[in-house]
Coordinates of C-alpha atoms in Angstrom, one line a residue:
M1 CA -57.2 131.5 -25.7
S2 CA -55.3 133.6 -28.4
T3 CA -51.5 132.7 -29.1
N4 CA -50.5 136.5 -29.7
Q5 CA -49.7 136.9 -26.1
T6 CA -46.4 138.2 -25.7
K7 CA -45.1 137.2 -22.6
T8 CA -44.5 133.3 -21.5
N9 CA -47.3 131.8 -18.8
Y10 CA -44.7 130.3 -16.6
P11 CA -47.3 129.6 -13.8
A12 CA -49.3 127.9 -16.4
L13 CA -46.5 126.1 -18.4
Y14 CA -45.1 124.4 -15.2
T15 CA -48.4 122.9 -14.1
L16 CA -48.8 121.9 -17.5
I17 CA -45.4 120.0 -17.6
T18 CA -46.6 117.7 -14.7
V19 CA -47.7 115.4 -17.3
F20 CA -45.1 115.4 -19.3
F21 CA -43.2 113.1 -16.6
F22 CA -46.3 110.6 -16.3
W23 CA -45.4 109.6 -19.8
G24 CA -41.9 109.3 -20.0
F25 CA -42.3 107.4 -16.2
I26 CA -44.6 104.5 -17.5
G27 CA -43.4 104.7 -21.2
A28 CA -39.8 103.8 -20.2
S29 CA -40.8 101.1 -17.5
N30 CA -42.3 99.0 -19.9
G31 CA -38.0 98.1 -20.8
V32 CA -38.0 96.6 -17.4
F33 CA -41.6 95.2 -17.3
I34 CA -41.1 93.4 -20.6
P35 CA -38.3 91.0 -19.6
F36 CA -40.4 90.2 -16.6
C37 CA -43.6 89.4 -18.2
K38 CA -41.7 87.3 -20.8
A39 CA -40.5 85.2 -17.9
K40 CA -43.8 85.4 -16.0
F41 CA -46.1 84.6 -18.4
G42 CA -44.0 82.3 -20.6
L43 CA -44.2 84.6 -23.7
D44 CA -41.8 84.5 -27.0
Q45 CA -40.2 87.6 -27.7
F46 CA -43.2 88.8 -30.4
Q47 CA -45.8 88.5 -27.4
S48 CA -43.7 90.4 -25.0
Q49 CA -43.3 93.4 -27.3
L50 CA -47.5 93.5 -27.1
I51 CA -47.0 95.8 -24.1
D52 CA -45.6 98.1 -26.1
F53 CA -48.4 97.3 -29.0
A54 CA -51.1 98.0 -26.7
F55 CA -49.0 101.3 -24.9
Y56 CA -48.6 103.0 -28.1
G57 CA -51.5 101.7 -30.2
A58 CA -53.1 103.3 -27.6
Y59 CA -52.1 106.7 -28.1
Y60 CA -52.8 106.3 -32.2
M61 CA -56.5 104.7 -31.5
G62 CA -57.0 107.9 -29.1
A63 CA -55.8 110.5 -32.0
L64 CA -57.4 108.9 -34.6
L65 CA -60.9 108.9 -32.4
L66 CA -60.8 112.5 -32.1
F67 CA -59.6 112.8 -35.8
I68 CA -62.9 111.2 -37.3
F69 CA -65.6 112.5 -34.6
S70 CA -64.0 116.3 -35.2
T71 CA -64.9 115.1 -38.8
L72 CA -68.2 113.7 -39.0
V73 CA -69.4 117.1 -36.9
K74 CA -67.4 119.6 -38.3
K75 CA -65.5 121.1 -35.6
D76 CA -62.4 120.8 -33.8
I77 CA -63.4 118.6 -30.9
L78 CA -60.5 119.2 -28.2
N79 CA -60.0 122.9 -29.0
S80 CA -64.1 123.0 -28.4
W81 CA -63.1 121.6 -25.2
G82 CA -60.0 123.3 -24.1
F83 CA -56.8 121.9 -24.1
K84 CA -57.1 121.8 -20.3
K85 CA -60.5 120.0 -19.9
G86 CA -58.6 117.7 -22.7
I87 CA -55.6 116.7 -20.1
I88 CA -58.1 117.1 -17.0
N89 CA -60.6 114.3 -19.4
G90 CA -57.2 112.2 -20.1
L91 CA -56.2 112.1 -16.5
L92 CA -59.4 110.9 -15.4
I93 CA -59.2 108.1 -18.3
S94 CA -55.5 107.0 -17.5
T95 CA -56.7 107.1 -13.5
L96 CA -59.2 104.4 -14.8
G97 CA -56.2 102.5 -16.3
A98 CA -54.6 102.5 -13.1
I99 CA -57.7 100.7 -11.5
L100 CA -58.2 97.9 -13.6
M101 CA -54.3 97.6 -14.0
I102 CA -54.5 96.9 -9.8
F103 CA -57.7 94.3 -11.1
A104 CA -55.6 92.8 -13.8
V105 CA -52.0 92.3 -11.6
K106 CA -54.1 91.0 -9.1
S107 CA -55.8 88.4 -11.4
G108 CA -52.4 87.7 -13.0
D109 CA -53.8 87.7 -16.2
Y110 CA -51.8 88.8 -19.3
Y111 CA -53.8 89.9 -21.5
L112 CA -56.1 92.1 -18.8
I113 CA -52.9 93.7 -18.0
L114 CA -52.7 94.7 -22.0
G115 CA -56.1 95.7 -21.7
A116 CA -55.4 98.0 -18.6
L117 CA -52.1 99.6 -20.4
F118 CA -53.8 100.5 -23.1
I119 CA -56.4 102.3 -21.2
V120 CA -54.0 104.5 -19.6
A121 CA -52.0 105.3 -22.9
L122 CA -54.9 105.7 -24.0
G123 CA -55.9 109.0 -21.6
F124 CA -52.2 109.4 -22.1
S125 CA -53.4 110.4 -26.0
L126 CA -55.8 112.5 -24.9
Q127 CA -53.3 114.6 -22.5
Q128 CA -50.5 115.0 -25.4
T129 CA -52.8 115.5 -28.4
S130 CA -54.0 118.8 -25.6
A131 CA -50.4 119.5 -23.7
Q132 CA -48.4 119.8 -27.3
P133 CA -50.5 123.0 -28.2
F134 CA -51.8 124.0 -25.1
A135 CA -47.7 124.5 -24.2
A136 CA -47.1 126.1 -27.4
S137 CA -50.3 129.1 -26.9
L138 CA -48.5 129.5 -23.4
G139 CA -46.6 132.7 -25.1
E140 CA -44.9 134.3 -28.2
P141 CA -44.9 131.8 -31.4
H142 CA -41.3 131.5 -31.9
T143 CA -40.4 130.2 -28.3
A144 CA -42.8 127.5 -28.5
S145 CA -40.3 125.1 -29.4
N146 CA -37.9 126.0 -26.3
R147 CA -41.3 125.4 -24.2
L148 CA -42.0 122.2 -25.6
N149 CA -38.3 121.1 -25.1
L150 CA -38.6 122.2 -21.6
A151 CA -41.5 119.5 -21.2
G152 CA -39.2 117.5 -23.0
G153 CA -36.8 117.9 -20.2
V154 CA -38.9 117.1 -17.3
N155 CA -40.5 114.1 -19.5
S156 CA -37.4 112.6 -19.6
F157 CA -36.5 112.7 -15.7
G158 CA -39.7 110.6 -15.9
T159 CA -38.1 108.2 -18.1
T160 CA -34.6 108.2 -16.5
I161 CA -36.1 107.1 -12.8
G162 CA -39.3 105.1 -14.1
P163 CA -37.1 101.9 -14.8
I164 CA -35.3 102.4 -11.5
V165 CA -38.7 102.5 -9.4
V166 CA -40.1 99.9 -11.3
S167 CA -37.0 97.5 -10.7
L168 CA -37.5 98.6 -7.1
A169 CA -41.0 97.9 -6.8
L170 CA -40.5 94.8 -8.7
F171 CA -37.3 93.1 -7.9
G172 CA -35.9 95.4 -4.6
V173 CA -32.4 96.6 -4.4
A174 CA -31.0 93.4 -4.7
S175 CA -29.0 94.0 -8.2
G176 CA -28.4 90.9 -10.5
I177 CA -31.2 88.7 -9.2
N178 CA -32.9 86.0 -11.0
I179 CA -35.9 87.1 -13.3
E180 CA -36.7 83.6 -14.3
E181 CA -36.9 82.4 -10.9
F182 CA -38.5 85.7 -9.0
A183 CA -41.1 85.4 -11.7
Q184 CA -42.1 82.3 -10.7
R185 CA -43.1 83.5 -7.1
P186 CA -46.6 83.7 -6.3
E187 CA -46.2 87.0 -5.0
S188 CA -44.2 88.6 -7.5
L189 CA -47.1 91.0 -8.8
D190 CA -47.6 92.1 -5.5
M191 CA -45.9 95.1 -5.4
M192 CA -46.8 96.3 -8.9
E193 CA -50.3 96.1 -7.5
I194 CA -49.0 98.7 -5.0
L195 CA -47.2 100.4 -7.8
Y196 CA -50.2 101.7 -10.1
I197 CA -52.4 102.5 -6.4
F198 CA -49.9 105.0 -6.3
V199 CA -49.3 106.1 -10.2
G200 CA -53.6 106.0 -10.0
A201 CA -53.6 108.5 -7.0
L202 CA -51.1 111.0 -8.6
F203 CA -52.8 110.7 -12.2
L204 CA -56.2 111.8 -9.8
I205 CA -54.8 114.4 -7.8
S206 CA -53.3 115.9 -11.1
A207 CA -56.4 116.1 -12.3
G208 CA -57.7 117.8 -9.3
L209 CA -54.8 120.5 -9.4
F210 CA -55.6 121.7 -13.2
F211 CA -59.6 121.7 -12.9
F212 CA -58.8 124.0 -9.4
S213 CA -56.0 125.9 -10.9
K214 CA -57.2 129.7 -11.6
K215 CA -53.5 130.2 -13.4
L216 CA -54.4 127.8 -15.9
P217 CA -56.2 129.4 -19.0
S218 CA -58.4 126.8 -20.7
G219 CA -56.2 127.0 -23.5
K220 CA -58.6 127.3 -26.7
I221 CA -56.7 128.6 -29.8
E222 CA -58.5 130.1 -32.7
S223 CA -58.7 128.2 -35.5
V224 CA -60.8 127.1 -38.8
F225 CA -61.5 123.2 -38.5
E226 CA -61.6 121.9 -42.3
P227 CA -63.4 118.5 -42.3
A228 CA -60.7 115.7 -44.4
K229 CA -63.4 112.9 -45.1
K230 CA -61.1 111.6 -48.0
A231 CA -58.1 111.6 -45.3
M232 CA -60.4 110.1 -42.4
N233 CA -61.5 107.0 -44.7
T234 CA -57.9 106.1 -45.7
L235 CA -56.8 106.5 -42.0
I236 CA -60.2 104.0 -41.3
A237 CA -59.3 101.8 -43.9
I238 CA -55.6 101.1 -42.5
T239 CA -56.9 100.7 -39.2
V240 CA -59.2 98.2 -40.4
I241 CA -56.3 96.2 -42.8
L242 CA -54.3 96.4 -38.9
I243 CA -56.7 95.0 -37.1
A244 CA -57.3 92.1 -39.1
I245 CA -53.7 91.4 -39.6
F246 CA -52.8 91.7 -35.6
G247 CA -55.9 89.6 -35.1
Y248 CA -55.0 86.6 -36.8
I249 CA -51.7 87.0 -35.0
F250 CA -53.2 87.2 -32.1
S251 CA -55.5 84.3 -32.8
R252 CA -52.5 81.7 -34.1
Y253 CA -51.4 82.1 -30.3
E254 CA -54.8 80.6 -29.0
D255 CA -53.7 77.4 -31.2
P256 CA -52.7 74.5 -29.4
E257 CA -50.4 73.2 -32.4
F258 CA -49.1 76.5 -32.8
I259 CA -47.7 76.8 -29.5
T260 CA -46.4 73.2 -29.6
R261 CA -44.6 74.2 -33.0
F262 CA -43.3 77.3 -32.7
I263 CA -43.0 78.4 -29.1
E264 CA -42.2 75.3 -27.6
N265 CA -40.1 73.7 -30.6
K266 CA -39.0 77.2 -31.3
E267 CA -39.6 76.5 -35.0
K268 CA -39.4 79.8 -37.3
D269 CA -42.2 81.5 -38.1
F270 CA -42.2 83.0 -41.0
L271 CA -46.1 83.5 -42.0
G272 CA -46.2 85.5 -38.4
L273 CA -43.1 87.7 -39.6
G274 CA -44.8 88.4 -42.7
L275 CA -47.7 89.3 -41.4
T276 CA -46.1 92.1 -39.1
I277 CA -43.7 93.3 -41.5
A278 CA -47.4 93.8 -43.6
T279 CA -48.7 95.8 -41.1
L280 CA -45.8 98.1 -41.5
L281 CA -46.1 98.8 -45.3
V282 CA -50.0 99.2 -45.1
I283 CA -49.0 102.2 -42.9
V284 CA -46.6 103.3 -45.3
F285 CA -47.6 102.7 -48.6
G286 CA -51.2 104.0 -47.8
L287 CA -49.9 107.6 -46.4
L288 CA -47.5 107.3 -49.4
F289 CA -50.8 106.9 -51.4
A290 CA -53.1 109.4 -49.9
N291 CA -50.0 112.1 -50.5
S292 CA -49.9 111.0 -54.1
A293 CA -54.0 110.6 -54.6
A294 CA -54.2 114.1 -52.7
Q295 CA -51.3 116.5 -54.9
K296 CA -53.5 115.6 -57.9
K297 CA -56.9 116.6 -56.7
P298 CA -56.4 118.0 -52.7
E299 CA -60.0 118.3 -52.2
G300 CA -61.1 116.1 -49.1
W301 CA -57.8 115.5 -48.0
G302 CA -57.0 118.3 -46.1
A303 CA -53.4 118.3 -44.5
M304 CA -52.4 115.7 -46.1
R305 CA -52.4 117.1 -49.3
Y306 CA -48.3 118.7 -48.5
P307 CA -45.8 116.0 -48.8
Q308 CA -43.7 117.5 -46.3
L309 CA -45.9 116.4 -43.5
V310 CA -47.1 113.0 -44.8
L311 CA -42.9 112.3 -44.9
G312 CA -43.1 113.9 -41.4
M313 CA -45.5 111.3 -40.1
L314 CA -43.8 108.7 -41.3
G315 CA -40.7 110.4 -40.1
I316 CA -42.7 110.7 -36.5
F317 CA -43.3 107.0 -36.3
T318 CA -40.4 105.6 -37.1
Y319 CA -38.4 107.9 -34.8
V320 CA -40.9 106.5 -31.5
G321 CA -40.8 103.2 -33.2
V322 CA -36.7 103.2 -33.3
E323 CA -36.7 105.0 -29.7
V324 CA -38.8 102.1 -28.4
T325 CA -37.4 99.8 -30.1
I326 CA -34.1 99.9 -29.4
Q327 CA -34.8 99.8 -25.0
S328 CA -37.7 97.4 -25.4
N329 CA -35.5 94.9 -26.6
L330 CA -32.7 95.9 -24.7
G331 CA -33.7 93.9 -21.7
E332 CA -33.3 90.9 -23.8
L333 CA -30.6 91.1 -25.6
L334 CA -28.7 92.2 -22.6
G335 CA -29.9 88.7 -20.7
T336 CA -27.6 86.9 -23.8
P337 CA -23.6 85.6 -22.7
E338 CA -22.3 88.1 -25.4
F339 CA -23.5 91.0 -23.4
G340 CA -23.0 89.6 -19.7
E341 CA -26.4 87.6 -18.9
L342 CA -27.5 90.5 -16.9
T343 CA -31.2 89.8 -15.9
G344 CA -33.7 91.5 -13.2
S345 CA -32.3 94.6 -11.4
A346 CA -29.3 94.7 -13.3
I347 CA -30.7 95.8 -16.4
A348 CA -32.0 98.7 -15.4
P349 CA -28.9 101.2 -14.8
F350 CA -28.8 100.5 -18.6
I351 CA -32.0 101.2 -19.6
S352 CA -32.5 104.4 -17.2
M353 CA -29.1 105.4 -18.9
Y354 CA -30.3 104.9 -22.5
W355 CA -33.7 107.3 -21.6
G356 CA -31.6 109.5 -19.8
S357 CA -29.9 109.9 -23.0
L358 CA -32.7 111.7 -24.3
M359 CA -33.5 113.9 -21.1
I360 CA -29.5 114.8 -21.7
G361 CA -30.3 115.9 -25.2
R362 CA -33.6 117.5 -24.3
W363 CA -31.9 120.0 -21.3
A364 CA -29.4 120.9 -23.5
G365 CA -32.2 121.7 -26.4
A366 CA -34.2 124.2 -23.3
I367 CA -31.3 126.1 -22.9
T368 CA -33.0 129.0 -25.3
V369 CA -35.6 128.9 -22.8
F370 CA -33.7 131.1 -20.3
N371 CA -32.0 133.5 -23.3
P372 CA -28.9 133.3 -22.3
S373 CA -26.1 135.3 -24.7
N374 CA -24.6 133.4 -27.5
S375 CA -21.9 132.9 -26.0
M376 CA -22.9 131.6 -22.9
K377 CA -25.2 129.2 -25.0
K378 CA -22.2 127.5 -26.3
V379 CA -20.7 127.3 -22.5
L380 CA -24.1 125.6 -21.5
L381 CA -24.3 123.5 -24.5
I382 CA -21.4 121.7 -23.6
V383 CA -22.2 121.9 -19.5
V384 CA -25.8 121.4 -19.7
P385 CA -25.4 117.6 -20.9
Y386 CA -23.2 116.7 -18.0
I387 CA -25.1 118.0 -15.5
A388 CA -27.6 115.7 -16.7
F389 CA -25.6 113.0 -17.6
G390 CA -24.6 113.7 -13.5
V391 CA -28.4 113.4 -12.3
V392 CA -28.7 109.8 -14.6
L393 CA -25.7 108.6 -12.6
L394 CA -27.1 110.0 -9.1
A395 CA -30.6 108.3 -9.9
N396 CA -29.0 104.9 -10.3
Y397 CA -26.1 105.2 -7.5
V398 CA -29.3 106.6 -4.9
S399 CA -31.2 103.5 -5.8
G400 CA -28.1 101.2 -5.1
Q401 CA -27.1 100.2 -8.2
D402 CA -23.1 99.9 -9.7
I403 CA -22.9 102.8 -11.5
T404 CA -19.2 101.9 -12.2
P405 CA -20.1 100.5 -15.9
L406 CA -21.4 104.0 -17.1
Y407 CA -18.6 106.3 -16.3
A408 CA -17.1 106.1 -19.3
Y409 CA -20.6 107.2 -21.4
A410 CA -19.6 110.5 -20.7
A411 CA -17.1 110.1 -23.6
I412 CA -20.2 109.2 -25.9
V413 CA -21.9 112.1 -24.7
L414 CA -19.3 114.5 -26.4
I415 CA -20.0 113.4 -29.6
Q416 CA -23.6 114.4 -29.7
I417 CA -22.6 117.6 -28.2
V418 CA -20.4 117.7 -31.8
G419 CA -23.5 117.1 -33.4
F420 CA -25.8 120.1 -31.6
F421 CA -22.6 122.6 -32.9
M422 CA -22.5 120.9 -35.9
G423 CA -25.9 121.4 -36.7
Q424 CA -26.1 125.1 -36.2
D425 CA -29.5 125.2 -34.6
H426 CA -31.2 124.1 -38.0
P427 CA -33.3 121.5 -37.6
A428 CA -33.2 119.6 -41.0
K429 CA -29.6 119.8 -40.9
T430 CA -29.5 118.6 -37.1
L431 CA -32.0 115.6 -37.6
M432 CA -29.8 114.5 -40.9
I433 CA -26.8 115.0 -38.8
F434 CA -28.4 113.3 -35.7
G435 CA -30.0 110.0 -38.2
L436 CA -26.8 109.5 -39.7
L437 CA -25.0 109.2 -35.9
G438 CA -27.8 106.9 -35.1
M439 CA -26.9 105.1 -37.7
T440 CA -23.9 104.5 -37.4
A441 CA -24.2 103.8 -33.5
M442 CA -26.9 100.8 -34.6
L443 CA -24.3 99.7 -37.0
I444 CA -21.2 99.5 -34.6
G445 CA -23.7 98.1 -32.1
L446 CA -24.2 95.0 -34.7
F447 CA -20.6 94.2 -35.0
T448 CA -19.6 94.5 -31.9
T449 CA -20.2 93.0 -28.4
G450 CA -19.9 93.7 -24.7
N451 CA -19.6 97.3 -23.6
V452 CA -18.9 99.2 -26.8
A453 CA -21.7 97.3 -28.2
I454 CA -24.4 98.2 -24.7
Y455 CA -22.6 101.7 -25.2
A456 CA -23.6 101.5 -29.3
F457 CA -27.3 100.6 -28.1
M458 CA -27.9 103.3 -25.3
S459 CA -26.6 106.1 -27.3
G460 CA -29.5 105.9 -29.8
G461 CA -31.3 107.8 -27.2
L462 CA -28.7 110.9 -27.3
F463 CA -29.3 111.2 -30.8
C464 CA -33.3 110.5 -30.8
S465 CA -33.0 113.6 -28.6
I466 CA -33.5 116.3 -30.7
M467 CA -35.7 114.7 -33.3
W468 CA -39.4 114.9 -32.1
P469 CA -39.4 118.9 -31.9
S470 CA -37.1 119.1 -35.3
I471 CA -39.7 116.1 -37.5
F472 CA -42.8 118.3 -35.6
S473 CA -41.3 121.8 -36.9
L474 CA -40.4 120.8 -40.6
A475 CA -43.6 118.4 -41.3
I476 CA -45.9 121.4 -40.4
V477 CA -44.1 124.8 -42.0
G478 CA -46.3 125.8 -44.4
I479 CA -49.0 124.3 -44.2
G480 CA -51.1 127.1 -43.2
K481 CA -54.7 126.6 -41.8
Y482 CA -54.1 122.5 -41.6
T483 CA -51.6 123.4 -39.0
S484 CA -53.9 121.9 -36.1
Q485 CA -54.9 119.0 -38.3
G486 CA -51.7 118.2 -39.7
S487 CA -50.4 118.1 -35.4
A488 CA -53.4 115.9 -35.0
L489 CA -52.4 113.2 -37.5
L490 CA -48.4 113.7 -35.9
V491 CA -49.7 112.8 -32.6
M492 CA -51.3 109.7 -34.2
M493 CA -48.0 108.6 -35.7
I494 CA -46.8 108.0 -32.2
L495 CA -48.1 104.4 -33.7
G496 CA -44.8 103.5 -34.5
G497 CA -43.9 102.7 -31.0
G498 CA -46.6 100.1 -31.5
I499 CA -45.9 98.4 -35.0
I500 CA -41.9 98.6 -34.9
P501 CA -41.0 97.0 -31.2
P502 CA -43.2 93.6 -32.1
L503 CA -41.7 93.6 -35.7
Q504 CA -38.1 93.5 -34.2
G505 CA -39.2 91.1 -31.4
K506 CA -40.7 88.7 -34.3
I507 CA -37.6 88.6 -36.0
S508 CA -35.6 88.2 -33.0
D509 CA -37.4 85.1 -32.9
I510 CA -36.3 83.4 -35.9
I511 CA -32.6 85.6 -36.3
G512 CA -31.5 86.2 -33.0
I513 CA -31.8 89.3 -31.0
H514 CA -28.6 90.6 -31.6
S515 CA -29.1 90.2 -35.4
S516 CA -32.2 91.7 -35.1
Y517 CA -30.7 95.1 -34.3
F518 CA -30.5 95.9 -38.4
I519 CA -33.9 97.6 -37.6
P520 CA -33.0 100.7 -35.9
V521 CA -30.2 100.9 -38.8
L522 CA -33.4 100.9 -41.3
C523 CA -35.2 103.6 -39.0
F524 CA -32.6 106.3 -38.2
A525 CA -31.7 105.5 -42.0
Y526 CA -35.0 107.2 -43.2
I527 CA -35.1 109.9 -40.3
A528 CA -31.7 111.1 -42.0
F529 CA -33.3 111.1 -45.4
Y530 CA -36.2 113.2 -43.8
G531 CA -33.5 115.5 -42.9
W532 CA -32.4 116.1 -46.4
Y533 CA -35.0 115.2 -48.1
V534 CA -37.5 118.0 -46.5
V535 CA -35.3 120.9 -47.7
K536 CA -35.7 119.9 -51.3
V537 CA -39.7 119.3 -51.2
L538 CA -39.9 123.1 -49.0
K539 CA -37.8 124.7 -51.3
K540 CA -40.1 123.4 -54.5
Q541 CA -42.8 125.4 -52.6
G542 CA -40.9 128.2 -52.0
I543 CA -40.5 128.1 -48.6
A544 CA -37.3 126.7 -47.6
E545 CA -35.8 129.6 -45.3
E546 CA -38.4 128.6 -43.0
V547 CA -36.2 125.9 -42.0
E548 CA -33.7 128.1 -40.5
I549 CA -36.5 129.8 -38.4
G550 CA -36.6 128.3 -34.7
G551 CA -33.9 125.9 -32.6
A552 CA -33.5 121.9 -33.7
H553 CA -33.3 120.9 -30.3

C-alpha cells in the first residue's frame, strides 16, 4: 500500500496493535521470572540475566538475518511479503516458541527455557520489524508517531499487567512468599506450563485474526532497496566476535573448577567482567568505525553514512538496555536488607509500577492522535498521566497486592509532566531533558536506600517512556531513500536489552547489586548527550529545522 493516504485506517490500526500487547506482556514478565529462575536453578546474577540476553538477542538476530538476506538477494524481503504476512509469520514463530517453552518447563532445564524464549522473541523480532512501518503507513505520514504512541500505550498496558499475571501464575495471590523455598518445590514450574499453553493459543488466534481480516491491508510500501554490503559485512563481523566472546563466557560455567571458585565460593570473576565489557566495546567501536569509514567513502555503506543514524543506533541500544536492566535487576535489589528483603509476589507491584511508568508517558504521548485543541491538550497532558497511574494501581489492587507503598509515587509523575511541558513537543529537547532527569533519578537511587531509592529507580520508566519514538524519529531525519534500511538497523539495536543487563549482573556479582546501578546513570547520560548533539549534526547537514517536526512523546 502507498503511504500517501490521508485518512487513518482505524480498524486496521486496532487489529495491528494487539501484537504490541504481547511484546510488553512477555518482556516485562521477565522481571518476575528472573529472580525465580535464579533461585530455582542456583544461578548467579549474571546467569539469571541470560533470560534478557536470550530474549533481546533474538530481536537482534532476527533483524540481522532479514538485513543479510535482503542484501544478498538485493530486495527488501519483508516489503515483498507485505507487513501483514510478516506479522503472521512472526506470530507463528512465537507460537512454536511457546510450544517449546511448555516442553522446556516440563523438563526443568534452564538452557531449554532460554532457547524457547529465544524462539518466542525471534517471532517478536519479525512482528516488530513489520509492525513499526505498518503502523506508520496506516495514515498521514506526519501523524505516524502518534499512531506508534497509541500502539506503545497498548504495549505498556501489557508490561503493566505482565508481572502481575506471571506472579499470580507462579506464586498464587499470597504476598511475601519466600521465593527460595517456593522455587525448590517440584511443582513450582507447573503454572508456567499452563501460562504458556494460554499464551501460545493467543499467538495462534492472533495469527488467524490477521490472516482472515479483510480490513487489514497487505501493508506494502513504495521503497527503493539499496544493498549495503560493507554494512552487512561489518555487522556480521561484530556478531561473530560477540558469539565468540559469549561462547567462551558460557563455556566457563561448564567447568567444575570455575563453579567451585566463582559461584560457590563467591570469588570475584574479573575476567568474566572484562569479557562482558568487551562485548559492549565491540558494538560501540564497531558502529563508530562503520560511520567513520562510510563518511570517507559512502559506497556500500548505505544508511550507515549518516551520523544521526549510527549515533541513534547506539541511542536505541542504550535506551532498550537501560529500560530492561533497571527492572531486570530490581528483583535482586528489593531482596536486600536495605530495600526490605522483598521476594516472590511482593516484588510484582514494584515491577508493575516500573513498566506502568512507561504506560503513563506513552498514554500522554498518544493524546494528539485524537486531535485536541491546544488548550485541551495541555489539560490532558496533566490528567491522562494520572488516569494511567490509576490504572496501574487498580491492576495491582485487583490482583490482591498492597498498593499503599505506591501512593506517594504520584508526586514523581508530576516531575514527568513538567518535563513534557519543558520539552515543548520537540524530540531533541525532550530527549535531552528526560535523559538528564533519568540520570538524576538513578544518582538519587544510588546514594539512598529504602522507599526513596525504590521510587527513584522506578521513575526510570517515566523518563524512558518517550525515548523510543524520539530517538527513532531523530535518527532517520534526512536519510531519504535509506529510511527503510535505517529503520531495520534501529530495530536491530534492541540488542541493548540483551547486553547491558548481563553486564550489570556481572558487575553486581563483584561490587553488589545496589552499587551496580551506576550503569543506568551512564546510559541516561549518553541519551541526554544524543538529544543535545544530534541537533549539531543536523545543522551541519542543513536540516536541523526538521527536528521540530512531530511530537516528541
